[in-house]
PDB file of C-alpha atoms and ligand atoms in Angstrom:
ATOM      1  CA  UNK S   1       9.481  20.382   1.823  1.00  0.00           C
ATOM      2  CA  UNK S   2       7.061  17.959   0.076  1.00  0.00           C
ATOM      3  CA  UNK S   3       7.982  14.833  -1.215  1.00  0.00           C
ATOM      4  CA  UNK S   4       6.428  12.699  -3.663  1.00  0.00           C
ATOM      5  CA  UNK S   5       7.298   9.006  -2.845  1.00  0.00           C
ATOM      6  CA  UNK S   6       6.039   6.067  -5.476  1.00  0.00           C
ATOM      7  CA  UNK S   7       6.704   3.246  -6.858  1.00  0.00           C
ATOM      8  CA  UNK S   8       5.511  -0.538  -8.163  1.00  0.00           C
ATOM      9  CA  UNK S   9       4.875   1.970 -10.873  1.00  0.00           C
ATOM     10  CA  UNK S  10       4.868  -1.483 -13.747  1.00  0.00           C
ATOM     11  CA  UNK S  11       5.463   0.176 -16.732  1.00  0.00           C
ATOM     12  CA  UNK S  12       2.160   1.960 -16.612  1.00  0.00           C
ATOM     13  CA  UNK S  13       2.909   5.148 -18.249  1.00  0.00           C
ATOM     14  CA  UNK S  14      -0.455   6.820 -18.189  1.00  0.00           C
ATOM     15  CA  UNK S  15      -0.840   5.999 -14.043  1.00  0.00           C
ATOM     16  CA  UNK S  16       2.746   7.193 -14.221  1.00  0.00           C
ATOM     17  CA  UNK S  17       2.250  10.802 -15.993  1.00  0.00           C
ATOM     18  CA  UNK S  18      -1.094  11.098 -13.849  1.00  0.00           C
ATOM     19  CA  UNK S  19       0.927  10.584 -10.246  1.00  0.00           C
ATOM     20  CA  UNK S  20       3.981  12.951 -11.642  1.00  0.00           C
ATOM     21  CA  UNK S  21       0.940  15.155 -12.297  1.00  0.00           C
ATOM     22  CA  UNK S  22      -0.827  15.474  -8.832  1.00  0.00           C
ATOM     23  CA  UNK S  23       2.176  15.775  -7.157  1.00  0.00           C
ATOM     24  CA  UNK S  24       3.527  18.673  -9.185  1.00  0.00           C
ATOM     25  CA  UNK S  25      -0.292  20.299  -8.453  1.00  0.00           C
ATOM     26  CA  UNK S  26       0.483  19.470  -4.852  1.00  0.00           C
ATOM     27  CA  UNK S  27       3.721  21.393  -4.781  1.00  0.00           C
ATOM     28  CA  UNK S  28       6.014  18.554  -4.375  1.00  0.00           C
ATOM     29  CA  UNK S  29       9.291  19.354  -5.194  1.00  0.00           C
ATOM     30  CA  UNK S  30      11.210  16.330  -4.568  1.00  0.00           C
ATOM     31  CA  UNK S  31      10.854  12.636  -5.448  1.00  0.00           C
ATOM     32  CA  UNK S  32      11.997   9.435  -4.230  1.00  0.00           C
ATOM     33  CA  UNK S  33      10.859   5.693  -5.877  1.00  0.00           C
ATOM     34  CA  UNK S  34      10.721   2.694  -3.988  1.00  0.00           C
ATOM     35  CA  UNK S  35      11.302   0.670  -6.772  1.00  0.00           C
ATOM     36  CA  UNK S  36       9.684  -1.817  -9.657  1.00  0.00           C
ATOM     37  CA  UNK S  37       9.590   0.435 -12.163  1.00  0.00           C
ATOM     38  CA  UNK S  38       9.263  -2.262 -14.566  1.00  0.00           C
ATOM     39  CA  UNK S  39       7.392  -5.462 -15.143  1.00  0.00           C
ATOM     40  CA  UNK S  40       3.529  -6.379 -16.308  1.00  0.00           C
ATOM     41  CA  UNK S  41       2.274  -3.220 -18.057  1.00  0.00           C
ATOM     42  CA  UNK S  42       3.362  -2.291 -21.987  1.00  0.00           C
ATOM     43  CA  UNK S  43       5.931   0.911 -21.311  1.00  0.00           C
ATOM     44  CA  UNK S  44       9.085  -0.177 -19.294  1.00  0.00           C
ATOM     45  CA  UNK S  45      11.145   1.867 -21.121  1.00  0.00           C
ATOM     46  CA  UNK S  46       9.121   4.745 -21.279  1.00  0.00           C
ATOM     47  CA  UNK S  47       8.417   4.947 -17.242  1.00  0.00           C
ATOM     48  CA  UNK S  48      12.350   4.073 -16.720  1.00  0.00           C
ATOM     49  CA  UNK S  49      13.171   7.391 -18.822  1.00  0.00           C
ATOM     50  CA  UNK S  50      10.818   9.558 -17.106  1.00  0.00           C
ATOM     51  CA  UNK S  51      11.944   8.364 -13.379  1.00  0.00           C
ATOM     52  CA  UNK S  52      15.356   8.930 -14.412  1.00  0.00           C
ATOM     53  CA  UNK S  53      14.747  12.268 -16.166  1.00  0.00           C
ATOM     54  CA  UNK S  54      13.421  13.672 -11.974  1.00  0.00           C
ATOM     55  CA  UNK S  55      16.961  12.696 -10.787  1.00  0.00           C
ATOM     56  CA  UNK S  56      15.810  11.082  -7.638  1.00  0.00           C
ATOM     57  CA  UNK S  57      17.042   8.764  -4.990  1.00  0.00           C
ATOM     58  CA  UNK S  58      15.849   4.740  -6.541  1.00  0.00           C
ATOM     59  CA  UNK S  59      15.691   1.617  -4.838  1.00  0.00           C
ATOM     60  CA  UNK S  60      15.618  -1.296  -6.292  1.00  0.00           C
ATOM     61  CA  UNK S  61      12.653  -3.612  -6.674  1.00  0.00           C
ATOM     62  CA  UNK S  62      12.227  -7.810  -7.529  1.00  0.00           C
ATOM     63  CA  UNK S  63      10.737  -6.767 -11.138  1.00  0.00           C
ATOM     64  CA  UNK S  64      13.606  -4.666 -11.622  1.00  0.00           C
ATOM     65  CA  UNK S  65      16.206  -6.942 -10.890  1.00  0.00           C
ATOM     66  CA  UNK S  66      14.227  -9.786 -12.695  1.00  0.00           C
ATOM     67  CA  UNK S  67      14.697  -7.431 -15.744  1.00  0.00           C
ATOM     68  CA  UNK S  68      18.084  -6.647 -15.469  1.00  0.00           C
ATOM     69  CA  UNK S  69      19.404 -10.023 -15.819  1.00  0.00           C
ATOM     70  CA  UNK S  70      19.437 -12.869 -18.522  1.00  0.00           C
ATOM     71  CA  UNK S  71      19.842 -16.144 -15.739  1.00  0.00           C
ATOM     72  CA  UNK S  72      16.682 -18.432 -15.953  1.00  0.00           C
ATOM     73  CA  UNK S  73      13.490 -17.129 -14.784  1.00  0.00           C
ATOM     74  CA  UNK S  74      12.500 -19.073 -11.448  1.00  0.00           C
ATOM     75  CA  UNK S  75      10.088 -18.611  -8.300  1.00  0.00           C
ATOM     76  CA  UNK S  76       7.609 -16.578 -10.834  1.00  0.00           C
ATOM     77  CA  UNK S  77       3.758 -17.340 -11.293  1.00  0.00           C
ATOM     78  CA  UNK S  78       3.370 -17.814 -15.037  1.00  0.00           C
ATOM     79  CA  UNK S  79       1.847 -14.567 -15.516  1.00  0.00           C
ATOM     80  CA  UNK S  80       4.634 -12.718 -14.134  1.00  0.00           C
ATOM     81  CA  UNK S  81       7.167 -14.818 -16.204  1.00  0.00           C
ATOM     82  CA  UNK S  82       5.489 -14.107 -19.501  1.00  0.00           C
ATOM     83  CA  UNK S  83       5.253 -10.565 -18.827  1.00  0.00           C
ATOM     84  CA  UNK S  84       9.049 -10.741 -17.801  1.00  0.00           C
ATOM     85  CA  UNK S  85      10.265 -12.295 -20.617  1.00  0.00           C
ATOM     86  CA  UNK S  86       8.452  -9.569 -22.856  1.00  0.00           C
ATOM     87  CA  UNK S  87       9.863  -7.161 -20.329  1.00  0.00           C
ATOM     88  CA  UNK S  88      13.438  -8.042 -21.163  1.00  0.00           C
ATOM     89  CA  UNK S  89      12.610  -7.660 -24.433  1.00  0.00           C
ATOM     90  CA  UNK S  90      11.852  -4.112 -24.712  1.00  0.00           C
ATOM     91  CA  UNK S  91      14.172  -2.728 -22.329  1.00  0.00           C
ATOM     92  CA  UNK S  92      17.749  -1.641 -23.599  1.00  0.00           C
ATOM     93  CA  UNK S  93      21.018  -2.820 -22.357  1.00  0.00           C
ATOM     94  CA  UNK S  94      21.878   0.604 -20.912  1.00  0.00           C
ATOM     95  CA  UNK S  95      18.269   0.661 -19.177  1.00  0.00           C
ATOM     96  CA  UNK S  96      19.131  -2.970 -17.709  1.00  0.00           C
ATOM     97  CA  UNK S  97      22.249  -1.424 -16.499  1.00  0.00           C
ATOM     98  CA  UNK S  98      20.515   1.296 -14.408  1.00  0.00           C
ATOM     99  CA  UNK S  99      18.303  -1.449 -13.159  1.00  0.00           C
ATOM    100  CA  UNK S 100      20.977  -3.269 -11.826  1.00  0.00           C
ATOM    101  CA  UNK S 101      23.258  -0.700 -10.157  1.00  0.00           C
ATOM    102  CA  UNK S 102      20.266   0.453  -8.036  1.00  0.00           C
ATOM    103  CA  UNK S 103      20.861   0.220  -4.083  1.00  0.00           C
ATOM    104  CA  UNK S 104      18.571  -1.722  -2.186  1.00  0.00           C
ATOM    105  CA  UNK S 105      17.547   0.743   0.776  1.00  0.00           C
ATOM    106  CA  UNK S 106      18.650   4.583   1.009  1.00  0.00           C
ATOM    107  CA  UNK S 107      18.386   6.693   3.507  1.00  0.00           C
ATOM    108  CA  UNK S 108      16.747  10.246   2.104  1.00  0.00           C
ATOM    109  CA  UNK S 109      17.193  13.082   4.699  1.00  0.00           C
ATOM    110  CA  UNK S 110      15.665  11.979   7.994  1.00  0.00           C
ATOM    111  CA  UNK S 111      14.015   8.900   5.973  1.00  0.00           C
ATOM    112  CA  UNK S 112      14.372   5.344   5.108  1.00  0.00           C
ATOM    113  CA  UNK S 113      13.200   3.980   1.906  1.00  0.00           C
ATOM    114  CA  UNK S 114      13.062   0.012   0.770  1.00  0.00           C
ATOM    115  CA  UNK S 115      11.116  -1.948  -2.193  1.00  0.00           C
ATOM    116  CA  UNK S 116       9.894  -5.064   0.005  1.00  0.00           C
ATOM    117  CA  UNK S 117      11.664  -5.254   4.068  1.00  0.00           C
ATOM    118  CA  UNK S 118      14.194  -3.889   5.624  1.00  0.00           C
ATOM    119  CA  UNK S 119      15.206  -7.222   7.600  1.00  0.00           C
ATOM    120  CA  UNK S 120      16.111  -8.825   3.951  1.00  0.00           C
ATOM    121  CA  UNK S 121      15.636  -6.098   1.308  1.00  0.00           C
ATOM    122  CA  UNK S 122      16.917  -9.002  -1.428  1.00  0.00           C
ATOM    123  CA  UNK S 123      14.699 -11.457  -0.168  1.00  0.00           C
ATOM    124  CA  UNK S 124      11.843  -9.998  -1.342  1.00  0.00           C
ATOM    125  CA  UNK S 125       9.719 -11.152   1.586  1.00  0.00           C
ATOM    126  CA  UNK S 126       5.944  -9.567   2.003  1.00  0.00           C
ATOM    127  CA  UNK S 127       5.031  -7.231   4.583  1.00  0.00           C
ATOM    128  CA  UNK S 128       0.994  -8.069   5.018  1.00  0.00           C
ATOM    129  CA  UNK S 129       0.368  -8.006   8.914  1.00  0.00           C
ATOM    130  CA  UNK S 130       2.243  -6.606  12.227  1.00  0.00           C
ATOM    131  CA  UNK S 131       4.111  -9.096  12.701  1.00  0.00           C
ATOM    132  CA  UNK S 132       6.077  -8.876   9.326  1.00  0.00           C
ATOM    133  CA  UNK S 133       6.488  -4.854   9.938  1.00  0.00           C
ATOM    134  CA  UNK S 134       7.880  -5.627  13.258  1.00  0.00           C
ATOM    135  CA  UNK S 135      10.951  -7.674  11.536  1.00  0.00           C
ATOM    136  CA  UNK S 136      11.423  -4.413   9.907  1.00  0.00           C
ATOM    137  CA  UNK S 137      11.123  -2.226  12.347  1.00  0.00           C
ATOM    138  CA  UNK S 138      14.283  -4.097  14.253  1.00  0.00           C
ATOM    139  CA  UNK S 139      16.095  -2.818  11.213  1.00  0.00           C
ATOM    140  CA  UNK S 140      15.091   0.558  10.976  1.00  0.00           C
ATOM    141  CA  UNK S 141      17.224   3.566  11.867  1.00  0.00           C
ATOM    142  CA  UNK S 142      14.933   6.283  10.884  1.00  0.00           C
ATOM    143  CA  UNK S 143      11.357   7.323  12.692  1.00  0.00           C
ATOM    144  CA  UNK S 144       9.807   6.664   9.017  1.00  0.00           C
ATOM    145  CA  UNK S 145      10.431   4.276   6.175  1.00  0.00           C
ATOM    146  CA  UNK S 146       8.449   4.038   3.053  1.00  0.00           C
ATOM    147  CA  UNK S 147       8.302   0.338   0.956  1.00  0.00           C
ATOM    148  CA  UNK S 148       5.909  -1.144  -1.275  1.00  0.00           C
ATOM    149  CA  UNK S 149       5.746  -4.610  -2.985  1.00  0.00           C
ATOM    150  CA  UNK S 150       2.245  -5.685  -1.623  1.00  0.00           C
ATOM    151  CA  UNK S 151       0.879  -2.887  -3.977  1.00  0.00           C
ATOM    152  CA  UNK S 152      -1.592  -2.323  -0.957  1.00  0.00           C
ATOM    153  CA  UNK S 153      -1.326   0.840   1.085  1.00  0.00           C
ATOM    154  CA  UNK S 154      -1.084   0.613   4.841  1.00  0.00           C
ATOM    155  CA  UNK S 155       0.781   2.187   7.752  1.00  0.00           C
ATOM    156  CA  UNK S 156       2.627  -0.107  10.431  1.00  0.00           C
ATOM    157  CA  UNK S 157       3.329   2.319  13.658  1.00  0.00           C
ATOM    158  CA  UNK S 158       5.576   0.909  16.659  1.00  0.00           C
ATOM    159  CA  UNK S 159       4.898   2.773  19.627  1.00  0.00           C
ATOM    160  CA  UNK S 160       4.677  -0.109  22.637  1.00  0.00           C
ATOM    161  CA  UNK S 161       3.586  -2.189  20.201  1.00  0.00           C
ATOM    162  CA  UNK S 162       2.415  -2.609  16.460  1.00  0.00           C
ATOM    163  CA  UNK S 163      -0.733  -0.763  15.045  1.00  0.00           C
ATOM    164  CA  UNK S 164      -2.124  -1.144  12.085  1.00  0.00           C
ATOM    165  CA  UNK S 165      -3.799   2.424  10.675  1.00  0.00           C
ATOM    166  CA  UNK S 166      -5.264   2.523   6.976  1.00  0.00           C
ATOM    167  CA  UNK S 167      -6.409   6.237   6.895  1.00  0.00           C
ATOM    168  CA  UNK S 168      -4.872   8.264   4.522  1.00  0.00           C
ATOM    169  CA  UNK S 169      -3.663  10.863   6.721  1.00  0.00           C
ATOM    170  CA  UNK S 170      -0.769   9.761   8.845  1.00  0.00           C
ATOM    171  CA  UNK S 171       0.531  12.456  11.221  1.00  0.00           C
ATOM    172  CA  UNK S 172       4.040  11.152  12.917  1.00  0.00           C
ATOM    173  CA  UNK S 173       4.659  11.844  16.342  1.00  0.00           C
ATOM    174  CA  UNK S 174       7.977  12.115  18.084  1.00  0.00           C
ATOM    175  CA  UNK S 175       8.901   8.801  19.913  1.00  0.00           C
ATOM    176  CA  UNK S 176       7.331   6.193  17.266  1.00  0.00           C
ATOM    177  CA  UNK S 177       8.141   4.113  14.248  1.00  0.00           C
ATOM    178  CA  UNK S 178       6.296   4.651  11.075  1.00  0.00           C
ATOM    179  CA  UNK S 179       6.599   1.945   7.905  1.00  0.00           C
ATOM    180  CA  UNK S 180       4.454   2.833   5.103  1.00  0.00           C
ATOM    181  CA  UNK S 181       3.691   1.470   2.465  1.00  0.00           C
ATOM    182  CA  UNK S 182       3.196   4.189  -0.164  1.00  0.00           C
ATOM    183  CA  UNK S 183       0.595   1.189  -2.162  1.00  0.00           C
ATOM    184  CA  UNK S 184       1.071   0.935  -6.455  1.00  0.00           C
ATOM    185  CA  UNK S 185       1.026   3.517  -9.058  1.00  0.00           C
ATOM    186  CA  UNK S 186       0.261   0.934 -11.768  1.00  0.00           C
ATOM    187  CA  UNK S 187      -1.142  -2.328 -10.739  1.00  0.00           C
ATOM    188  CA  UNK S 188      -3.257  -1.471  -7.160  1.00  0.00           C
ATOM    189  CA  UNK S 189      -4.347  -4.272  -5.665  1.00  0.00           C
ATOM    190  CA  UNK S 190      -6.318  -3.090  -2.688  1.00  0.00           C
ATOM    191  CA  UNK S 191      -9.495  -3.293  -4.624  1.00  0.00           C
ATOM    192  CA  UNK S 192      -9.463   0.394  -5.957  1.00  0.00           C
ATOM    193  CA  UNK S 193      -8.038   0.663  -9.384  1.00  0.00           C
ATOM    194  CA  UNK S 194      -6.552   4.215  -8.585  1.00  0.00           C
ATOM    195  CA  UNK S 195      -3.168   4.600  -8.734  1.00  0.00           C
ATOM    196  CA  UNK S 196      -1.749   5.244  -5.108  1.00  0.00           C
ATOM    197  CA  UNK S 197       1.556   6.651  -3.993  1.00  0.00           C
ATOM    198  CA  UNK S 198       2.443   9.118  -1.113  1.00  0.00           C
ATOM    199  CA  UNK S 199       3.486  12.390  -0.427  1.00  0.00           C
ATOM    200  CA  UNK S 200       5.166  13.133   2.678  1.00  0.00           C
ATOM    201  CA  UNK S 201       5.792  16.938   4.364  1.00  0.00           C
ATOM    202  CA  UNK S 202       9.344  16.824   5.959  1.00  0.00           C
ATOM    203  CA  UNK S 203       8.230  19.986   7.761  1.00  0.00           C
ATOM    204  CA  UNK S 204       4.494  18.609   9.170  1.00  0.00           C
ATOM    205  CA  UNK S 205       5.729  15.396   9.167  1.00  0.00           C
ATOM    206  CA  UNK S 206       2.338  14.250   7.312  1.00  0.00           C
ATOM    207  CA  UNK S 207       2.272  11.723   5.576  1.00  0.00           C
ATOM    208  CA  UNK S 208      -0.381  11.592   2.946  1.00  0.00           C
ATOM    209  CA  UNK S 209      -1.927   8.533   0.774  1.00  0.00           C
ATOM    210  CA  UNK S 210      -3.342   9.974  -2.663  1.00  0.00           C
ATOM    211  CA  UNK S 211      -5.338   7.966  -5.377  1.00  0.00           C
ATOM    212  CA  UNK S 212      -5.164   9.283  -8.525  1.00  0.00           C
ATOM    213  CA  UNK S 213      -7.694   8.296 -11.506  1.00  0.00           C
ATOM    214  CA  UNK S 214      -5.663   8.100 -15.083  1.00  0.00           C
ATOM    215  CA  UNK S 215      -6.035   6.801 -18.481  1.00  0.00           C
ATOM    216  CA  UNK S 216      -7.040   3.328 -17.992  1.00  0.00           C
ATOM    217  CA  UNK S 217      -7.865   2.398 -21.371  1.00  0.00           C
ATOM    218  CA  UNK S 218      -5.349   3.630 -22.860  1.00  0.00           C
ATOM    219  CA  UNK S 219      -2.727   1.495 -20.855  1.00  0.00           C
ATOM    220  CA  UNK S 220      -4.700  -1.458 -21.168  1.00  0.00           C
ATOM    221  CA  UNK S 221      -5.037  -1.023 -24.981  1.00  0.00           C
ATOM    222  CA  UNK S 222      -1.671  -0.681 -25.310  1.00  0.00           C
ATOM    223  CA  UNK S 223      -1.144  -4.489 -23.029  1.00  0.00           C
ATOM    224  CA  UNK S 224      -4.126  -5.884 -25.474  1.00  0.00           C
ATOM    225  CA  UNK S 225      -2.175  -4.635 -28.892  1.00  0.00           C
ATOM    226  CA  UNK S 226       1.299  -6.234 -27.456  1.00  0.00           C
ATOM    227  CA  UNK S 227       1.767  -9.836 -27.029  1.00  0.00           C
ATOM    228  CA  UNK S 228       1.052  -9.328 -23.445  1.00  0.00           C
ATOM    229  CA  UNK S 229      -1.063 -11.194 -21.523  1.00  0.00           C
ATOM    230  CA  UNK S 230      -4.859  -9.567 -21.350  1.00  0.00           C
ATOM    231  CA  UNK S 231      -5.467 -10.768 -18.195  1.00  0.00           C
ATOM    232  CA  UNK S 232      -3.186  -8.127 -17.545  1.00  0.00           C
ATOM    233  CA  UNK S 233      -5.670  -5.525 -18.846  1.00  0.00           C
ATOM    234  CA  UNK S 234      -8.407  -6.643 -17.569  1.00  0.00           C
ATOM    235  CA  UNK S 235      -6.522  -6.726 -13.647  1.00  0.00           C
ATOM    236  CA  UNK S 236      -6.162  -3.110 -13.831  1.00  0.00           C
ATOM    237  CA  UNK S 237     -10.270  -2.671 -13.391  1.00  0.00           C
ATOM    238  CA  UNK S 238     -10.390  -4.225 -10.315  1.00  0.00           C
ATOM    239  CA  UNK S 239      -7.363  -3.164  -9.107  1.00  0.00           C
ATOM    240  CA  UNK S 240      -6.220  -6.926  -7.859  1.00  0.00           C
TER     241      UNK S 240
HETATM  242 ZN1   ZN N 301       5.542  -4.636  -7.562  1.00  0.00          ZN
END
């Protein structure tokens, strides 16, 4: 059974469509998001309908929270907070409902899923070296957990201690821990502007990273003609 498993997908519709894409010409038949559906790029609403239109397990990220509330907006850099506030905008109140009734982590057959750690899932700390993933891993049930947040794809394996592997192919063997980070279908920030998720074979037990090229222009036309900030265009080049 192949899973697709992506998220930090930020409203990027045409990253969105391209992932949902590859993974149906992949043969995956199930889905799972890790959250931040919302946030930055010009189609929240668009990207919420067509994650909830596959009917799949959702956890919840920071963005989507952010969005699903009307209390002050704090502990955001400014870019974030102006793309929030037009976020909140152009979401409606039943889509701000969803947002908010999403769990934090979920367990999905013989796997964990979480947007940011599994030591705080609402604290919305950063995973970016061993020693963060090891925090995790002290809260980890399952032999593999998918997150995001750092919009960066890496694996964290626990075996007597923490490795850090960035190939693509990640083959998990009995006895060891597995976090990975499945990286960001619409705002990448690993230096490749691609947009990254993950699709994992329960029956190999393979996990796979895929980059995807999509419709660039198009998305950032569509941040230039709102009242967006371009910078936010312009990011989606470099992929930072
Ligand atoms: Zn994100």
């Amino acid at each position: 059974m192949k899973f697709a498993i992506f998220g930090d997908i930020h409203a990027n519709l045409e990253a969105l469509e391209a992932v949902l894409q590859d993974a149906a010409d992949h043969d995956c038949t199930h889905f799972v998001c890790i959250g931040d559906i919302v946030g930055y790029n010009a189609n929240p609403h668009e990207c919420l309908e067509l994650v909830r239109a596959l009917d799949c397990p959702v956890v919840k990220g920071n963005h989507d929270e952010e969005a699903s509330l009307d209390t002050p907006l704090v502990g955001l850099n400014p870019l974030a907070e102006s793309a929030m506030r037009w976020t909140r905008d152009h979401l409606t109140d039943d889509d701000k409902a969803y947002l908010r009734d999403l769990k934090m982590v979920r367990q999905v057959r013989d796997f964990t899923v979480v947007h940011a750690t599994l030591d705080t899932p609402s604290g919305w700390g950063y995973v970016t070296n061993k020693f963060d993933a090891m925090a995790s891993f002290s809260y980890q049930y399952t032999p593999v957990c998918f997150f995001g947040h750092t919009h960066t794809p890496v694996a964290y394996i626990k075996a007597s201690s923490v490795e850090v592997d960035r190939s693509a192919v990640i083959e998990v063997e009995p006895g060891k821990k597995y976090f990975i980070n499945v990286g960001s279908v619409g705002q990448p920030r690993d230096g490749d502007p691609r947009a990254s998720y993950c699709i994992f074979d329960t029956g190999a037990q393979r996990a796979v990273n895929r980059r995807i090229d999509y419709d660039r222009e198009t998305a950032q036309r569509k941040i230039i003609d709102s009242d967006l900030p371009d910078l936010l265009a312009e990011r989606l080049d470099v992929g930072k």
